[in-house]
PDB file of C-alpha atoms in Angstrom:
ATOM      1  CA  MET Z   1      17.850-123.220-102.884  1.00 54.00           C
ATOM      2  CA  ALA Z   2      20.271-126.074-103.568  1.00 68.00           C
ATOM      3  CA  ARG Z   3      21.732-127.983-100.675  1.00 82.00           C
ATOM      4  CA  PRO Z   4      25.448-127.447-100.118  1.00 80.00           C
ATOM      5  CA  SER Z   5      27.700-130.178-101.505  1.00 90.00           C
ATOM      6  CA  THR Z   6      30.095-132.152 -99.327  1.00 93.00           C
ATOM      7  CA  ALA Z   7      32.924-130.021-100.701  1.00 95.00           C
ATOM      8  CA  GLN Z   8      31.108-126.777 -99.864  1.00 95.00           C
ATOM      9  CA  LYS Z   9      30.391-127.969 -96.315  1.00 95.00           C
ATOM     10  CA  ARG Z  10      34.017-128.929 -95.802  1.00 96.00           C
ATOM     11  CA  LEU Z  11      35.307-125.623 -97.220  1.00 97.00           C
ATOM     12  CA  LEU Z  12      32.938-123.635 -95.018  1.00 95.00           C
ATOM     13  CA  LYS Z  13      34.016-125.660 -91.966  1.00 96.00           C
ATOM     14  CA  GLU Z  14      37.697-125.033 -92.715  1.00 96.00           C
ATOM     15  CA  PHE Z  15      37.072-121.332 -93.291  1.00 96.00           C
ATOM     16  CA  LYS Z  16      35.351-121.049 -89.908  1.00 96.00           C
ATOM     17  CA  GLU Z  17      38.270-122.859 -88.255  1.00 96.00           C
ATOM     18  CA  LEU Z  18      40.749-120.447 -89.829  1.00 96.00           C
ATOM     19  CA  LEU Z  19      38.664-117.508 -88.592  1.00 95.00           C
ATOM     20  CA  ASN Z  20      38.214-118.871 -85.069  1.00 96.00           C
ATOM     21  CA  GLU Z  21      41.778-120.144 -84.640  1.00 95.00           C
ATOM     22  CA  PRO Z  22      43.987-118.032 -86.916  1.00 94.00           C
ATOM     23  CA  THR Z  23      47.501-119.206 -87.698  1.00 94.00           C
ATOM     24  CA  GLU Z  24      50.186-116.550 -87.444  1.00 94.00           C
ATOM     25  CA  GLY Z  25      51.410-115.404 -90.839  1.00 95.00           C
ATOM     26  CA  ILE Z  26      48.493-116.911 -92.756  1.00 96.00           C
ATOM     27  CA  ILE Z  27      45.219-115.376 -93.902  1.00 96.00           C
ATOM     28  CA  ALA Z  28      42.945-117.286 -96.247  1.00 97.00           C
ATOM     29  CA  GLY Z  29      39.323-117.305 -97.248  1.00 97.00           C
ATOM     30  CA  PRO Z  30      36.893-117.535-100.131  1.00 97.00           C
ATOM     31  CA  VAL Z  31      36.982-114.747-102.706  1.00 96.00           C
ATOM     32  CA  CYS Z  32      33.233-114.336-102.234  1.00 91.00           C
ATOM     33  CA  GLU Z  33      30.474-116.044-100.273  1.00 84.00           C
ATOM     34  CA  ASP Z  34      28.812-117.228-103.485  1.00 88.00           C
ATOM     35  CA  ASN Z  35      31.825-119.322-104.504  1.00 92.00           C
ATOM     36  CA  LEU Z  36      33.649-121.305-101.848  1.00 96.00           C
ATOM     37  CA  PHE Z  37      35.864-122.982-104.476  1.00 97.00           C
ATOM     38  CA  ILE Z  38      38.244-120.046-105.049  1.00 98.00           C
ATOM     39  CA  TRP Z  39      40.221-118.623-102.135  1.00 98.00           C
ATOM     40  CA  ASN Z  40      42.605-115.725-101.714  1.00 98.00           C
ATOM     41  CA  CYS Z  41      45.567-116.324 -99.427  1.00 98.00           C
ATOM     42  CA  LEU Z  42      48.180-114.099 -97.855  1.00 97.00           C
ATOM     43  CA  LEU Z  43      51.359-115.661 -96.521  1.00 97.00           C
ATOM     44  CA  VAL Z  44      54.015-113.812 -94.569  1.00 97.00           C
ATOM     45  CA  GLY Z  45      57.532-114.936 -95.464  1.00 97.00           C
ATOM     46  CA  PRO Z  46      59.109-117.158 -92.806  1.00 97.00           C
ATOM     47  CA  SER Z  47      61.496-115.562 -90.297  1.00 96.00           C
ATOM     48  CA  GLY Z  48      65.188-116.112 -90.866  1.00 96.00           C
ATOM     49  CA  THR Z  49      64.765-116.624 -94.615  1.00 97.00           C
ATOM     50  CA  PRO Z  50      65.218-114.240 -97.542  1.00 97.00           C
ATOM     51  CA  TYR Z  51      61.380-114.249 -97.758  1.00 98.00           C
ATOM     52  CA  GLU Z  52      61.101-112.737 -94.249  1.00 97.00           C
ATOM     53  CA  TYR Z  53      58.740-109.739 -94.053  1.00 95.00           C
ATOM     54  CA  GLY Z  54      57.347-110.448 -97.517  1.00 96.00           C
ATOM     55  CA  ILE Z  55      53.580-110.572 -97.963  1.00 96.00           C
ATOM     56  CA  PHE Z  56      52.828-113.039-100.723  1.00 97.00           C
ATOM     57  CA  ARG Z  57      49.397-113.272-102.362  1.00 97.00           C
ATOM     58  CA  ALA Z  58      48.192-116.591-103.712  1.00 98.00           C
ATOM     59  CA  THR Z  59      45.016-118.163-105.041  1.00 98.00           C
ATOM     60  CA  MET Z  60      43.747-121.626-104.225  1.00 98.00           C
ATOM     61  CA  LYS Z  61      41.241-123.324-106.503  1.00 98.00           C
ATOM     62  CA  PHE Z  62      39.381-126.307-105.139  1.00 98.00           C
ATOM     63  CA  PRO Z  63      37.926-129.130-107.221  1.00 97.00           C
ATOM     64  CA  LYS Z  64      34.242-130.011-106.913  1.00 96.00           C
ATOM     65  CA  ASP Z  65      35.221-133.306-105.231  1.00 95.00           C
ATOM     66  CA  TYR Z  66      37.309-131.646-102.487  1.00 96.00           C
ATOM     67  CA  PRO Z  67      38.587-133.100-100.116  1.00 95.00           C
ATOM     68  CA  LEU Z  68      39.018-136.260-102.209  1.00 94.00           C
ATOM     69  CA  SER Z  69      41.227-134.305-104.632  1.00 94.00           C
ATOM     70  CA  PRO Z  70      43.677-131.532-103.749  1.00 96.00           C
ATOM     71  CA  PRO Z  71      43.333-127.868-104.641  1.00 97.00           C
ATOM     72  CA  LYS Z  72      45.721-126.058-106.947  1.00 98.00           C
ATOM     73  CA  MET Z  73      47.698-123.163-105.529  1.00 98.00           C
ATOM     74  CA  LYS Z  74      49.312-120.357-107.462  1.00 98.00           C
ATOM     75  CA  PHE Z  75      51.181-117.328-106.187  1.00 98.00           C
ATOM     76  CA  ASP Z  76      49.898-114.084-107.658  1.00 97.00           C
ATOM     77  CA  THR Z  77      52.950-112.256-106.302  1.00 94.00           C
ATOM     78  CA  PRO Z  78      56.167-112.898-108.242  1.00 95.00           C
ATOM     79  CA  ILE Z  79      58.329-115.227-106.165  1.00 97.00           C
ATOM     80  CA  LEU Z  80      61.622-116.924-106.992  1.00 98.00           C
ATOM     81  CA  HIS Z  81      61.746-120.409-105.497  1.00 98.00           C
ATOM     82  CA  PRO Z  82      62.954-123.819-106.681  1.00 98.00           C
ATOM     83  CA  ASN Z  83      59.554-125.426-105.985  1.00 97.00           C
ATOM     84  CA  ILE Z  84      57.378-122.739-107.551  1.00 98.00           C
ATOM     85  CA  TYR Z  85      56.954-122.671-111.320  1.00 98.00           C
ATOM     86  CA  LYS Z  86      57.743-119.396-113.074  1.00 97.00           C
ATOM     87  CA  ASP Z  87      53.989-118.781-113.489  1.00 98.00           C
ATOM     88  CA  GLY Z  88      53.554-118.995-109.676  1.00 98.00           C
ATOM     89  CA  THR Z  89      52.081-122.513-109.506  1.00 98.00           C
ATOM     90  CA  VAL Z  90      53.170-124.318-106.343  1.00 97.00           C
ATOM     91  CA  CYS Z  91      54.738-127.755-106.685  1.00 94.00           C
ATOM     92  CA  ILE Z  92      54.669-129.522-103.346  1.00 92.00           C
ATOM     93  CA  SER Z  93      53.892-133.124-102.435  1.00 89.00           C
ATOM     94  CA  ILE Z  94      50.830-132.299-100.335  1.00 89.00           C
ATOM     95  CA  LEU Z  95      49.148-130.864-103.462  1.00 91.00           C
ATOM     96  CA  HIS Z  96      49.850-133.901-105.641  1.00 81.00           C
ATOM     97  CA  PRO Z  97      46.955-136.312-106.265  1.00 79.00           C
ATOM     98  CA  PRO Z  98      46.542-139.154-103.787  1.00 72.00           C
ATOM     99  CA  GLY Z  99      48.112-142.534-104.352  1.00 65.00           C
ATOM    100  CA  ASP Z 100      51.461-143.731-105.566  1.00 59.00           C
ATOM    101  CA  ASP Z 101      53.767-141.360-107.432  1.00 59.00           C
ATOM    102  CA  PRO Z 102      54.196-142.584-111.008  1.00 56.00           C
ATOM    103  CA  MET Z 103      57.776-141.245-110.907  1.00 58.00           C
ATOM    104  CA  MET Z 104      58.360-143.083-107.586  1.00 53.00           C
ATOM    105  CA  TYR Z 105      59.877-139.939-106.023  1.00 62.00           C
ATOM    106  CA  GLU Z 106      57.263-139.389-103.291  1.00 59.00           C
ATOM    107  CA  SER Z 107      55.613-141.898-101.018  1.00 64.00           C
ATOM    108  CA  ALA Z 108      51.809-142.023-100.987  1.00 62.00           C
ATOM    109  CA  ASP Z 109      51.700-140.633 -97.430  1.00 70.00           C
ATOM    110  CA  GLU Z 110      53.477-137.442 -98.575  1.00 74.00           C
ATOM    111  CA  ARG Z 111      50.819-136.761-101.196  1.00 73.00           C
ATOM    112  CA  TRP Z 112      47.283-135.417-100.844  1.00 81.00           C
ATOM    113  CA  GLY Z 113      44.798-137.225 -98.651  1.00 86.00           C
ATOM    114  CA  PRO Z 114      41.299-136.200 -97.532  1.00 88.00           C
ATOM    115  CA  LEU Z 115      42.531-135.694 -93.965  1.00 87.00           C
ATOM    116  CA  GLN Z 116      44.750-132.814 -95.090  1.00 91.00           C
ATOM    117  CA  SER Z 117      43.429-129.303 -94.614  1.00 95.00           C
ATOM    118  CA  ILE Z 118      43.841-125.833 -96.032  1.00 96.00           C
ATOM    119  CA  GLU Z 119      45.790-124.821 -92.952  1.00 96.00           C
ATOM    120  CA  LYS Z 120      48.172-127.789 -93.398  1.00 95.00           C
ATOM    121  CA  ILE Z 121      48.679-126.868 -97.054  1.00 96.00           C
ATOM    122  CA  LEU Z 122      49.534-123.266 -96.200  1.00 97.00           C
ATOM    123  CA  LEU Z 123      51.845-124.302 -93.356  1.00 96.00           C
ATOM    124  CA  SER Z 124      53.557-126.754 -95.725  1.00 95.00           C
ATOM    125  CA  VAL Z 125      54.036-123.999 -98.290  1.00 97.00           C
ATOM    126  CA  CYS Z 126      55.568-121.738 -95.611  1.00 97.00           C
ATOM    127  CA  SER Z 127      57.915-124.594 -94.652  1.00 96.00           C
ATOM    128  CA  MET Z 128      58.749-125.085 -98.327  1.00 96.00           C
ATOM    129  CA  LEU Z 129      59.678-121.397 -98.584  1.00 97.00           C
ATOM    130  CA  ALA Z 130      62.041-121.832 -95.656  1.00 96.00           C
ATOM    131  CA  GLU Z 131      63.473-125.150 -96.873  1.00 96.00           C
ATOM    132  CA  PRO Z 132      63.369-125.593-100.654  1.00 95.00           C
ATOM    133  CA  ASN Z 133      63.783-129.005-102.245  1.00 91.00           C
ATOM    134  CA  PRO Z 134      66.241-128.326-105.083  1.00 89.00           C
ATOM    135  CA  ASN Z 135      66.303-132.043-105.987  1.00 86.00           C
ATOM    136  CA  SER Z 136      62.760-131.861-107.366  1.00 86.00           C
ATOM    137  CA  PRO Z 137      62.589-128.391-108.880  1.00 94.00           C
ATOM    138  CA  ALA Z 138      59.596-126.818-110.561  1.00 95.00           C
ATOM    139  CA  ASN Z 139      61.825-123.887-111.505  1.00 97.00           C
ATOM    140  CA  VAL Z 140      65.143-125.345-112.644  1.00 97.00           C
ATOM    141  CA  ASP Z 141      66.765-121.899-112.983  1.00 97.00           C
ATOM    142  CA  ALA Z 142      65.815-120.989-109.401  1.00 97.00           C
ATOM    143  CA  ALA Z 143      67.091-124.333-108.109  1.00 97.00           C
ATOM    144  CA  LYS Z 144      70.403-123.903-109.925  1.00 97.00           C
ATOM    145  CA  LEU Z 145      70.778-120.352-108.592  1.00 97.00           C
ATOM    146  CA  TRP Z 146      69.847-121.498-105.064  1.00 97.00           C
ATOM    147  CA  ARG Z 147      72.457-124.291-105.208  1.00 96.00           C
ATOM    148  CA  ASP Z 148      75.252-122.448-107.018  1.00 97.00           C
ATOM    149  CA  ASN Z 149      74.921-118.784-106.034  1.00 97.00           C
ATOM    150  CA  ARG Z 150      72.926-118.393-102.839  1.00 97.00           C
ATOM    151  CA  ASP Z 151      73.948-114.748-102.366  1.00 98.00           C
ATOM    152  CA  THR Z 152      72.453-113.748-105.733  1.00 98.00           C
ATOM    153  CA  PHE Z 153      69.375-115.890-105.079  1.00 98.00           C
ATOM    154  CA  ASN Z 154      68.839-114.197-101.694  1.00 98.00           C
ATOM    155  CA  GLU Z 155      69.377-110.744-103.212  1.00 98.00           C
ATOM    156  CA  ILE Z 156      66.716-111.360-105.885  1.00 98.00           C
ATOM    157  CA  VAL Z 157      64.251-112.694-103.298  1.00 98.00           C
ATOM    158  CA  ARG Z 158      64.843-109.744-100.963  1.00 97.00           C
ATOM    159  CA  GLY Z 159      64.118-107.425-103.906  1.00 96.00           C
ATOM    160  CA  GLN Z 160      60.832-109.284-104.454  1.00 96.00           C
ATOM    161  CA  VAL Z 161      60.038-108.926-100.737  1.00 96.00           C
ATOM    162  CA  VAL Z 162      60.453-105.153-100.954  1.00 95.00           C
ATOM    163  CA  LYS Z 163      58.073-105.074-103.908  1.00 93.00           C
ATOM    164  CA  THR Z 164      55.460-107.053-101.900  1.00 91.00           C
ATOM    165  CA  LEU Z 165      55.570-104.370 -99.225  1.00 87.00           C
ATOM    166  CA  VAL Z 166      55.258-101.525-101.725  1.00 79.00           C
ATOM    167  CA  ASN Z 167      52.350-103.200-103.531  1.00 64.00           C
ATOM    168  CA  CYS Z 168      50.289-104.188-100.474  1.00 55.00           C
TER     169      CYS Z 168
END
């Protein structure tokens, strides 16, 4: 039997921490015990936002050199948000590779670092849901709608929330 890699040890440690000290509104864990590199996540929409009461499914895929490189996160549940691509891929600083931003928009300390954790990623995504950054949109149409017609934006999101509850 092969010895677990550094990445596998770290992922197992983080999974145990999430089990032993759960964070309200977040559930995450490996899809199966044979592959620690793909996780299913459930995030409850933040209170006081149009995402409130929604249950959003996402997948995180970890690279073999985790935690040196960040995972990729993609919502499986349709979700309208300025910082989430139309295909569900999350665009947030904490998931960007370590080091300086070639576009000079983010500082290196905002980007991925090995001290980050799965819990911090998921908490950051929940914060992002509550407070979008329309100045760096992944979904330009969502950012424009959020800026120019918040009532319509909120109505669309609330419709998506209802669908998350029906499809649980």
